[in-house]
Coordinates of C-alpha atoms and ligand atoms in Angstrom, one line a residue:
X28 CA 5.8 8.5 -26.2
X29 CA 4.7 7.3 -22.6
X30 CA 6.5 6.0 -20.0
X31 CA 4.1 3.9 -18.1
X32 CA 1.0 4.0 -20.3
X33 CA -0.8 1.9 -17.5
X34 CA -0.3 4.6 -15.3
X35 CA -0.4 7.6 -16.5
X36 CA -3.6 6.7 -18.9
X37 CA -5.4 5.8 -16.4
X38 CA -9.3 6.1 -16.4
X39 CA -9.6 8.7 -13.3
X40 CA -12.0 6.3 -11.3
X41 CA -9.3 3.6 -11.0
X42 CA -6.7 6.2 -10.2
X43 CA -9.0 7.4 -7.4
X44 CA -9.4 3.8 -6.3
X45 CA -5.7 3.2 -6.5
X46 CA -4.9 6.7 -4.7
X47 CA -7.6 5.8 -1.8
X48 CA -6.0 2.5 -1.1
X49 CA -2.7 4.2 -0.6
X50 CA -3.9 7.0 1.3
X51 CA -5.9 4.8 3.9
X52 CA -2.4 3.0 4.2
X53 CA -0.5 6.2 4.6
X54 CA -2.9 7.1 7.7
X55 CA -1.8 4.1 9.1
X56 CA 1.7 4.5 8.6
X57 CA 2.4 7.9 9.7
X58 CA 0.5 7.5 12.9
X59 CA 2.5 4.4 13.7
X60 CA 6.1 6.0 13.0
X61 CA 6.0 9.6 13.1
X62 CA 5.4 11.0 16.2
X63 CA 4.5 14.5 15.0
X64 CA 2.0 12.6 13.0
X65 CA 0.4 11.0 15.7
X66 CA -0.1 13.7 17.8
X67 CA -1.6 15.9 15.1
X68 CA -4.0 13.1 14.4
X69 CA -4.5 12.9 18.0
X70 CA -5.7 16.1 19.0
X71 CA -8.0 16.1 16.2
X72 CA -9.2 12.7 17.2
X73 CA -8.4 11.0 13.8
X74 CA -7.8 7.4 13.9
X75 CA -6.0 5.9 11.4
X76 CA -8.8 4.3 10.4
X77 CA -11.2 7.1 9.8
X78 CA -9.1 7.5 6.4
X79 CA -10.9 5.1 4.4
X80 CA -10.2 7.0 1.4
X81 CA -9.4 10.4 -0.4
X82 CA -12.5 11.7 0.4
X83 CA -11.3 11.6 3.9
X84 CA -7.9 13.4 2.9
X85 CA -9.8 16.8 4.6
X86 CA -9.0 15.1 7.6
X87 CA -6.0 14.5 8.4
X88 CA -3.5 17.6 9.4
X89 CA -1.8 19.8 7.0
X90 CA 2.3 20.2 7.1
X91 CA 4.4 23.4 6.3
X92 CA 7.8 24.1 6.0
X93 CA 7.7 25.0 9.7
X94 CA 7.2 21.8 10.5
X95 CA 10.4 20.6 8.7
X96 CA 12.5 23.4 10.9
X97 CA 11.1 22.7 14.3
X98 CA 12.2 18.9 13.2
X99 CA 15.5 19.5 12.4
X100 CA 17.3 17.5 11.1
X101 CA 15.7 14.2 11.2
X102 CA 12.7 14.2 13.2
X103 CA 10.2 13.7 10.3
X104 CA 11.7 10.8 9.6
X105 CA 9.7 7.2 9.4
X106 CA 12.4 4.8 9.0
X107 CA 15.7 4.2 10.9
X108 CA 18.5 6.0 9.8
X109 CA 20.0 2.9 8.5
X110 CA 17.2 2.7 5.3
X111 CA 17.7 6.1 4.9
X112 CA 19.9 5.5 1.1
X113 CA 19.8 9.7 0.3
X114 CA 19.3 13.3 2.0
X115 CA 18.8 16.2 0.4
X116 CA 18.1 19.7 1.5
X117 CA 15.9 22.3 0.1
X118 CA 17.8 25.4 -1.9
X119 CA 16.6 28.3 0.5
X120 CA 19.5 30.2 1.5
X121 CA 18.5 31.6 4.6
X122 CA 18.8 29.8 7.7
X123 CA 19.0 26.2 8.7
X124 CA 17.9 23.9 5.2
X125 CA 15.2 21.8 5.6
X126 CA 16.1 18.2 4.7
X127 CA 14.3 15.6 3.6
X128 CA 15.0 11.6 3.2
X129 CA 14.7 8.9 0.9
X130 CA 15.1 5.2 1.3
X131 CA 15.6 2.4 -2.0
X132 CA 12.3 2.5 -3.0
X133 CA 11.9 6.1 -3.1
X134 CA 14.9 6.4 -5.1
X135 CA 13.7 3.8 -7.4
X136 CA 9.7 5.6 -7.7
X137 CA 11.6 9.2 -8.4
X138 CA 13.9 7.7 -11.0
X139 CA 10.2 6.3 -12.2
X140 CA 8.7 9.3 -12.4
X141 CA 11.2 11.4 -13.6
X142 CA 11.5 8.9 -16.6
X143 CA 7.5 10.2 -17.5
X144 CA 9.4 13.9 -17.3
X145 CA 11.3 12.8 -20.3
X146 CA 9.0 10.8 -22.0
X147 CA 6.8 14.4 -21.6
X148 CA 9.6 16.5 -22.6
X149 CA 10.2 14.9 -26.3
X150 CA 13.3 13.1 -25.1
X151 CA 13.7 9.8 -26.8
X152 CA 16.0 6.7 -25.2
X153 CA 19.5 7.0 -26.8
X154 CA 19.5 10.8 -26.6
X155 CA 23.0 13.0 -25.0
X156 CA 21.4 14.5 -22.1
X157 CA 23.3 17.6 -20.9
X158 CA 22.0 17.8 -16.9
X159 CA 22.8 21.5 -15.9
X160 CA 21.0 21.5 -12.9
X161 CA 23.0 21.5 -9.7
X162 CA 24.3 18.4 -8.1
X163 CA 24.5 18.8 -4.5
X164 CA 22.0 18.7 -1.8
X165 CA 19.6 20.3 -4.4
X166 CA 17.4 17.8 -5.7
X167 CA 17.5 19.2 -8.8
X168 CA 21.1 17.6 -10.6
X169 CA 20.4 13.6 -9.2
X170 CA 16.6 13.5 -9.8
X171 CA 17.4 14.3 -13.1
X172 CA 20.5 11.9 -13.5
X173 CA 18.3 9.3 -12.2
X174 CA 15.4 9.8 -14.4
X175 CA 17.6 10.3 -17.2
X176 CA 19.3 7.2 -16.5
X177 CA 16.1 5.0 -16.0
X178 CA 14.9 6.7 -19.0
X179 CA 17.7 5.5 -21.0
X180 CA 19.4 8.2 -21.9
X181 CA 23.4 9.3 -21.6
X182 CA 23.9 11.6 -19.1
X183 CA 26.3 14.5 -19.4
X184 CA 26.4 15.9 -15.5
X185 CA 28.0 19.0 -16.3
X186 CA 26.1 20.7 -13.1
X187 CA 25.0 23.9 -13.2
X188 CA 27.3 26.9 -14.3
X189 CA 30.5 27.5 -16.6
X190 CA 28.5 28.6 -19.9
X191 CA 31.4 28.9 -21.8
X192 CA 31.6 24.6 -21.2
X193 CA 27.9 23.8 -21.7
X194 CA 27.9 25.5 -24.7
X195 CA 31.4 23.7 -25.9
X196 CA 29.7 20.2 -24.5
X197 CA 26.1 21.5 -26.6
X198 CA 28.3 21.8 -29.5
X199 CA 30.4 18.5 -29.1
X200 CA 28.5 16.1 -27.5
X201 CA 25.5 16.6 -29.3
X202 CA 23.1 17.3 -26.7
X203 CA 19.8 16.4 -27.5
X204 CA 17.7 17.5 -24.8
X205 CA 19.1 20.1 -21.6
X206 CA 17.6 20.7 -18.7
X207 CA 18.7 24.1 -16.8
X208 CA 16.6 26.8 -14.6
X209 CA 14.6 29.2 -17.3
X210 CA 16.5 31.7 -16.1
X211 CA 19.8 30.2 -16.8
X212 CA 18.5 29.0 -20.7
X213 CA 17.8 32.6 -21.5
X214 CA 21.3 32.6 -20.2
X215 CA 22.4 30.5 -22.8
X216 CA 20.8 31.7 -25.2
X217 CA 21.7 34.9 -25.6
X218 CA 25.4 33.4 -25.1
X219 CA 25.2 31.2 -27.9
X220 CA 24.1 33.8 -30.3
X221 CA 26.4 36.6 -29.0
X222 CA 28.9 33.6 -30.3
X223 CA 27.6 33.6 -33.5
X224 CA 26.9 30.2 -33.3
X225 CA 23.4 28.9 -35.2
X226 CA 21.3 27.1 -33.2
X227 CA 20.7 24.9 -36.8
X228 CA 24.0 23.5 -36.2
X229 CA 23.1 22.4 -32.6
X230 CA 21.2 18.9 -31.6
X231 CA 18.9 20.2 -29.0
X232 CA 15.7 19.3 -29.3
X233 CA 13.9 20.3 -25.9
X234 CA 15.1 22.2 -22.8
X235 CA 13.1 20.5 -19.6
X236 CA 13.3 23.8 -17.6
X237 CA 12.3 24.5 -14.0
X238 CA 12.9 24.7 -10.1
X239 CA 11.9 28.6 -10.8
X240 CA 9.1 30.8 -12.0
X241 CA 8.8 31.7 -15.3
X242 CA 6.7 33.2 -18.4
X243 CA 4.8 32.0 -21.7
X244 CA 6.6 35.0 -23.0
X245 CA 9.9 33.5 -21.6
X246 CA 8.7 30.0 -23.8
X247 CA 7.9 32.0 -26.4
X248 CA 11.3 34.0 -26.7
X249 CA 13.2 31.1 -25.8
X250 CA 11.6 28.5 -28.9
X251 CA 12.6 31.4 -31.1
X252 CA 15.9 31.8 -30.2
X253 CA 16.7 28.4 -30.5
X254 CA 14.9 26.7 -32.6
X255 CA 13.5 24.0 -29.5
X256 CA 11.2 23.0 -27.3
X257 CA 11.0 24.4 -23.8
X258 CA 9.0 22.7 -21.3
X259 CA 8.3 23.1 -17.9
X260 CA 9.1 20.9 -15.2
X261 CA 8.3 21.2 -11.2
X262 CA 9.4 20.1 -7.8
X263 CA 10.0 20.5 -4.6
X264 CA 12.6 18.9 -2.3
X265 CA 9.7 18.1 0.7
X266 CA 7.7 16.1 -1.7
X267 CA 9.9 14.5 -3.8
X268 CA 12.1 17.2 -6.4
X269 CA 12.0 17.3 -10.1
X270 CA 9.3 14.8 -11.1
X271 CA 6.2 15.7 -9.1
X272 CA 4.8 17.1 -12.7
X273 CA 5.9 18.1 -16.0
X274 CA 4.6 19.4 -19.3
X275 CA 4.2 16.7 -22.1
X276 CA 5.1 18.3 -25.2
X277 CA 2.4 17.7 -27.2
X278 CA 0.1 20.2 -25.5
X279 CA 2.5 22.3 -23.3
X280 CA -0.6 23.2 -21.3
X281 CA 0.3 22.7 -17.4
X282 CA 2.0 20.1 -16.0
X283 CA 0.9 16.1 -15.4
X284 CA 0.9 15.4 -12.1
X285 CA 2.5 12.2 -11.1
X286 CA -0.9 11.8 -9.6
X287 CA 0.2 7.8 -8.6
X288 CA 2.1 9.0 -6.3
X289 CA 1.5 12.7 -5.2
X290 CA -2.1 13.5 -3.7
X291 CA -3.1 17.0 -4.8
X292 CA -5.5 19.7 -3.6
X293 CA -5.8 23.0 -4.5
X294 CA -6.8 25.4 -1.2
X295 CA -7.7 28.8 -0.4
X296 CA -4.3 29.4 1.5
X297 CA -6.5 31.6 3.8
X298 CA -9.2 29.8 4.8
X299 CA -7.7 26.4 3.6
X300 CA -10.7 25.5 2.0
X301 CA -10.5 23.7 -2.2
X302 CA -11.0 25.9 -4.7
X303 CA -12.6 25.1 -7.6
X304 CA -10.4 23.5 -10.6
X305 CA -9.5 26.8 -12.8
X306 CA -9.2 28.6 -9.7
X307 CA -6.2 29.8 -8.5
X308 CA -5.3 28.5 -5.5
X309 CA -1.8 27.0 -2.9
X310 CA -1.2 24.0 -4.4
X311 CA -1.0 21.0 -1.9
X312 CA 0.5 17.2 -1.7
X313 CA 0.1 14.2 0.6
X314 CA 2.7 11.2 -0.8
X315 CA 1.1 8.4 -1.1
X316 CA 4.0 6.3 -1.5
X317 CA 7.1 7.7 -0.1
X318 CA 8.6 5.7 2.9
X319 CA 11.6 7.8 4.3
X320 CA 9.9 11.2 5.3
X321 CA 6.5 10.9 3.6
X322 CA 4.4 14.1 4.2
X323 CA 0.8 14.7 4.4
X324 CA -0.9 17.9 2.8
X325 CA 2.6 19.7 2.6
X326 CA 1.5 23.2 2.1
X327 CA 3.9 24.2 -0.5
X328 CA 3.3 28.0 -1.0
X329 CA 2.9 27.8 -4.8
X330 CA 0.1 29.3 -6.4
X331 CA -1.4 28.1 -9.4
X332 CA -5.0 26.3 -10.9
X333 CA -5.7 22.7 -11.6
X334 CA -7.2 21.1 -14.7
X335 CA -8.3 17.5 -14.9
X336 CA -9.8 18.0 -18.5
X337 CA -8.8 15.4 -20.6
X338 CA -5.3 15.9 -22.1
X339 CA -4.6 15.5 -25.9
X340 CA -1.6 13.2 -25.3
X341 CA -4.2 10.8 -23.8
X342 CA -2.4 10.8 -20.1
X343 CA -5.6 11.0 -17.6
X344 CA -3.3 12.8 -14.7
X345 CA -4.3 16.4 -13.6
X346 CA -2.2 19.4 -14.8
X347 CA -1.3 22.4 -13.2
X348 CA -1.0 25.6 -14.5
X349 CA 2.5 27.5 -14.2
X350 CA 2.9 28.8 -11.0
X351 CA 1.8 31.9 -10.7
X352 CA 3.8 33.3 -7.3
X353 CA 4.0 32.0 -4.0
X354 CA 2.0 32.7 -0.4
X355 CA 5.0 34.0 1.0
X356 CA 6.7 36.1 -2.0
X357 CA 3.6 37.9 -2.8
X358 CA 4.3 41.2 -2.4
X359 CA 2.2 43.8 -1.1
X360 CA 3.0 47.3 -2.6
X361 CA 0.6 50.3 -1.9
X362 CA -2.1 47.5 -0.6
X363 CA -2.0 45.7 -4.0
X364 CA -0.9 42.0 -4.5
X365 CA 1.9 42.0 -7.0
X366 CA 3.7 38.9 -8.1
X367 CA 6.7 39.2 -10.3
X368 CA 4.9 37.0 -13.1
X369 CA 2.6 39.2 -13.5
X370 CA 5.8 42.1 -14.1
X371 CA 6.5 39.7 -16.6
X372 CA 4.0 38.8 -18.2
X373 CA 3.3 43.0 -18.9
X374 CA 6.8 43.2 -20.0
X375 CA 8.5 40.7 -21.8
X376 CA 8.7 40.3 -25.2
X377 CA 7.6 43.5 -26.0
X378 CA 10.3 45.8 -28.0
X379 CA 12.7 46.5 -27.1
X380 CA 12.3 44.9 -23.8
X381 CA 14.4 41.5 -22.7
X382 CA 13.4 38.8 -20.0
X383 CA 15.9 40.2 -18.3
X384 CA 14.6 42.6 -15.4
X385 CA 14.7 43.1 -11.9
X386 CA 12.1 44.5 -9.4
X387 CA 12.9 46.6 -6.4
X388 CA 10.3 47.4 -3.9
X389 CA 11.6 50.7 -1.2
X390 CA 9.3 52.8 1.1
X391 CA 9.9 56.2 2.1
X392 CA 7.4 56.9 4.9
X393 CA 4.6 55.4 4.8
X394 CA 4.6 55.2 0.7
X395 CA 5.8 52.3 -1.6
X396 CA 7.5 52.7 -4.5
X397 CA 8.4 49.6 -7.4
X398 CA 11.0 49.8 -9.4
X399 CA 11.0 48.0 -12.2
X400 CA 14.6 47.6 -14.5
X401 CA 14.7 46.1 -17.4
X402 CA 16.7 45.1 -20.1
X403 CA 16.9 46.5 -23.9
X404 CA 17.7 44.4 -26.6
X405 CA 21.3 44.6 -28.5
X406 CA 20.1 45.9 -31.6
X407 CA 18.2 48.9 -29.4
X408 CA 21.0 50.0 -28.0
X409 CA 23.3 49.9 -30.7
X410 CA 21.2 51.6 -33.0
X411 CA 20.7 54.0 -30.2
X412 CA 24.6 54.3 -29.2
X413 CA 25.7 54.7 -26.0
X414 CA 25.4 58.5 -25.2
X415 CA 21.7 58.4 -26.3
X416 CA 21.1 55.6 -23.9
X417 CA 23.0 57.5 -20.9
X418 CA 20.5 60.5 -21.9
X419 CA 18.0 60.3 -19.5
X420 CA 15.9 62.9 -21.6
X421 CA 16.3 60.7 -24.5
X422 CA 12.8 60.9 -26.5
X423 CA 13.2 57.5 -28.3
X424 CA 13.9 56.2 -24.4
X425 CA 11.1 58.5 -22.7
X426 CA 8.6 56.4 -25.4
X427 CA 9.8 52.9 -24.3
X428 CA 9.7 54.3 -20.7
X429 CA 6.2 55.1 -21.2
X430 CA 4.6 52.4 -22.9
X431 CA 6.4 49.8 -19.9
X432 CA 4.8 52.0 -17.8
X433 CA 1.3 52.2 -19.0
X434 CA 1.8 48.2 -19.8
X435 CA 2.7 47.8 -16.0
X436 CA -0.2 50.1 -14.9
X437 CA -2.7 48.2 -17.0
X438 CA -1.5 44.5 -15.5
X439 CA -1.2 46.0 -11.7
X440 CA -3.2 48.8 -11.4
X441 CA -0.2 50.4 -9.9
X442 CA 2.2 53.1 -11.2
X443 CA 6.0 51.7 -11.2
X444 CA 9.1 53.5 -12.2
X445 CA 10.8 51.9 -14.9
X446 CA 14.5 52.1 -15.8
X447 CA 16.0 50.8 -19.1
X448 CA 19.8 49.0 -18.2
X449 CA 22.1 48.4 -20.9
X450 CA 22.7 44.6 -22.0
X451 CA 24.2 42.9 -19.5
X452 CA 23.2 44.7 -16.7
X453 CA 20.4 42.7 -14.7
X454 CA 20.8 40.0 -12.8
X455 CA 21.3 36.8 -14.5
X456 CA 21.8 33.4 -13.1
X457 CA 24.5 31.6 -12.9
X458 CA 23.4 28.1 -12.6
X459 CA 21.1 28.3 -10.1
X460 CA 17.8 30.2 -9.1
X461 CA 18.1 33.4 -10.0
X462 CA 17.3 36.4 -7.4
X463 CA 15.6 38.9 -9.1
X464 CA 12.7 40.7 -6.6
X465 CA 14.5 43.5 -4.0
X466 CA 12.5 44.1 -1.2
X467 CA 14.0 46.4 0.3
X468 CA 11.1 47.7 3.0
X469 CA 12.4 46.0 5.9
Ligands
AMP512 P1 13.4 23.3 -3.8 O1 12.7 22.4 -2.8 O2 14.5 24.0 -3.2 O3 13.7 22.5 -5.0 O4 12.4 24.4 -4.2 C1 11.1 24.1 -4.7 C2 10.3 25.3 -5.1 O5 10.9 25.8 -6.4 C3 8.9 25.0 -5.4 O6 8.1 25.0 -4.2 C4 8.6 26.2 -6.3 O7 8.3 27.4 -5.6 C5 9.8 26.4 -7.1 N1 9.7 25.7 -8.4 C6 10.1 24.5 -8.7 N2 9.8 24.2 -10.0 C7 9.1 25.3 -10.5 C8 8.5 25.6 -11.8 N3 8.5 24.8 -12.8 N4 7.9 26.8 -11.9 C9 7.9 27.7 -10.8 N5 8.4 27.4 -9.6 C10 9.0 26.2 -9.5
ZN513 ZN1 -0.8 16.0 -21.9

């Protein structure tokens, strides 16, 4: 099913006609109401009406998250206070947040787009939706509800946490489709059948899973486990929140763009230049239609390609790939770029490994070292018993050992230590994003 077939089928020469007249508007806009704008366009001598369309988008100035901060609170803002209907604020935990505004109509275009979400996802009108995101100043619970709501489903808004309940509410209410951080549905899932509960008996169909990095192996393990769909969803509070693309499930190969609404470019974050589609590259938005605190070429710090090869499920928007790390959590270890997808991606699923790792980066001297701890499976460690698995000499852990750390060696070209953790031990989330990269170097 699609939720707006006009839309989102588009042929891609009326979408680019339909995305220029907005943007050339948008010039306008911001240069008469947001002073930041203004002066940015200024001192690059850009007048509004230089942006005729999106050819011109390489024109007009790019915005980070800085730009949010030295604004604080407000100061981005292109309406009076008194049409701003919502705030939000982004989830990073350090620091001031930086907040974002939305009037009526941006309410009413999120709601819009997040309906396509679950039109993607498999969800059909009529269906329990269980909303385990966070409700809060997280965008992630109400641009959910909303969608869910304009989608026309029922909405369970549990919020995030208190497994013991979603699962009770799963079981009950039959829940048809969830939607949860990754993290948090491996969470679940391992809860569920540590219950001895059969995933045949439940209703879910599909788990729309985002606002954090995660895996093909972590869809893969997931599917299994339960018996459903899992299909990626992503956001960002400066832009919109959950909606700006999802996975429909027909190809679960990257992400629609809600491409409408949300301009997209694909840079060389250090030269700022595009890079070619299939290239990885810091994925960038200008809103084309947001009136509170629209932004243009909002540097987001994801990393990920582009496609705008035709779809199977005959939508004509881009997709983007997963996202692949971030400008500013790449890590650097021994002069090699390391993101934790790519841990991941060498470890999971592989016997007797689990999704469930953490990585800790510490530097004696001069020298770097990666830890990387991980996980066994149940069955593993029974088998193995408990005074094996304290056995650091072990030889049936010494193998597993080895073979993580040849499979890390072969995906980094860097030698990590690897230590096995009982179940239970790694982090797992809560509800939330899960923390799962230590740096401790600084
Ligand atoms: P926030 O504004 O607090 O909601 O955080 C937005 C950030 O969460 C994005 O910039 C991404 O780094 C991350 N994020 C959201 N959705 C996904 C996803 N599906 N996959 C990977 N990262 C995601
Ligand atoms: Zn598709």
């Amino acid at each position: 099913m699609i939720w707006n077939p006009e839309i989102e089928t588009m042929p891609r020469a009326a979408l680019e006609k339909l995305q220029s007249e907005r943007l050339a508007k948008l010039a306008e806009y911001v240069y008469a109401r947001v002073p930041m704008y203004k002066q940015r366009m200024d001192a690059a001598k850009v007048r509004p009406s230089d942006i005729r369309g999106i050819h011109d988008l390489h024109k007009l100035p790019f915005t980070k998250k800085s730009d949010l901060r030295d604004n604080y609170p407000f100061g981005l803002f292109a309406v009076p206070m008194s049409e701003v209907t919502r705030v939000h604020a982004s989830s990073g935990t350090t620091g001031k947040p930086t907040v974002v505004g939305y009037t009526k109509n941006d309410i009413d275009m999120w709601a819009e787009v997040a309906a396509r979400c679950f039109a993607m996802s498999g969800a059909q009108p009529g269906d329990m939706f269980q909303n385990a995101y966070g409700y809060g100043l997280f965008t992630g619970g109400l641009g959910m509800h909303y969608g869910a709501e304009r989608f026309g489903c029922t909405v369970i808004p549990i919020s995030g946490g208190n497994t013991a309940r979603q699962i009770l509410l799963l079981q009950d209410f039959g829940t048809a489709v969830m939607a949860c951080t990754p993290s948090y549905a491996l969470t679940l899932a391992d809860e569920i059948l540590r219950l001895g509960i059969d995933p045949k008996s439940l209703k879910v169909r599909s788990f729309i899973l985002g606002a954090e990095p995660w895996t093909e192996e972590m869809r893969t393990e997931l599917e299994a486990k339960l018996g459903t769909h899992a299909v990626n969803i992503y956001g960002l509070s400066e832009v919109l929140g959950p909606g700006v693309s999802n996975e429909c499930i027909e190809a679960k190969s990257g992400m629609h763009i809600a491409e409408d609404h949300f301009l997209t470019e694909v840079l060389n974050p250090s030269t700022g230049e595009p890079v070619a589609d299939g290239e990885v590259g810091e994925i960038v938005f200008t809103t084309l239609t947001k009136e509170a605190m629209p932004v243009l070429r909002y540097r987001t710090g994801d990393l990920c390609t582009i496609t705008r090869e035709k779809c199977i499920c005959g939508r004509t928007h881009a997709r983007m790939g997963r996202i692949l790390g971030r400008t500013d959590d790449m890590l650097i270890i021994r002069g090699v770029n390391v993101f934790p997808s790519q841990i991941e991606a060498a470890l999971v699923g592989k016997e007797p490994l689990t999704p469930h790792y953490a990585l800790i980066v510490t530097r004696e001297g001069h020298l770097d070292s990666m830890e990387v701890q991980i996980e066994v499976h149940d069955a593993f460690y029974r088998d193995l018993g408990e005074a094996r698995f304290a056995d650091a000499d072990d030889e049936a852990l010494h193998r597993v050992r080895a073979y993580a750390r040849k499979s890390l060696h072969d995906v980094l070209g860097l030698n990590a230590d690897v230590t096995l953790l009982a179940p239970g031990q790694a982090p797992r989330s809560e509800g939330g994003k899960l923390k799962r990269v230590f740096d401790r170097r600084k």
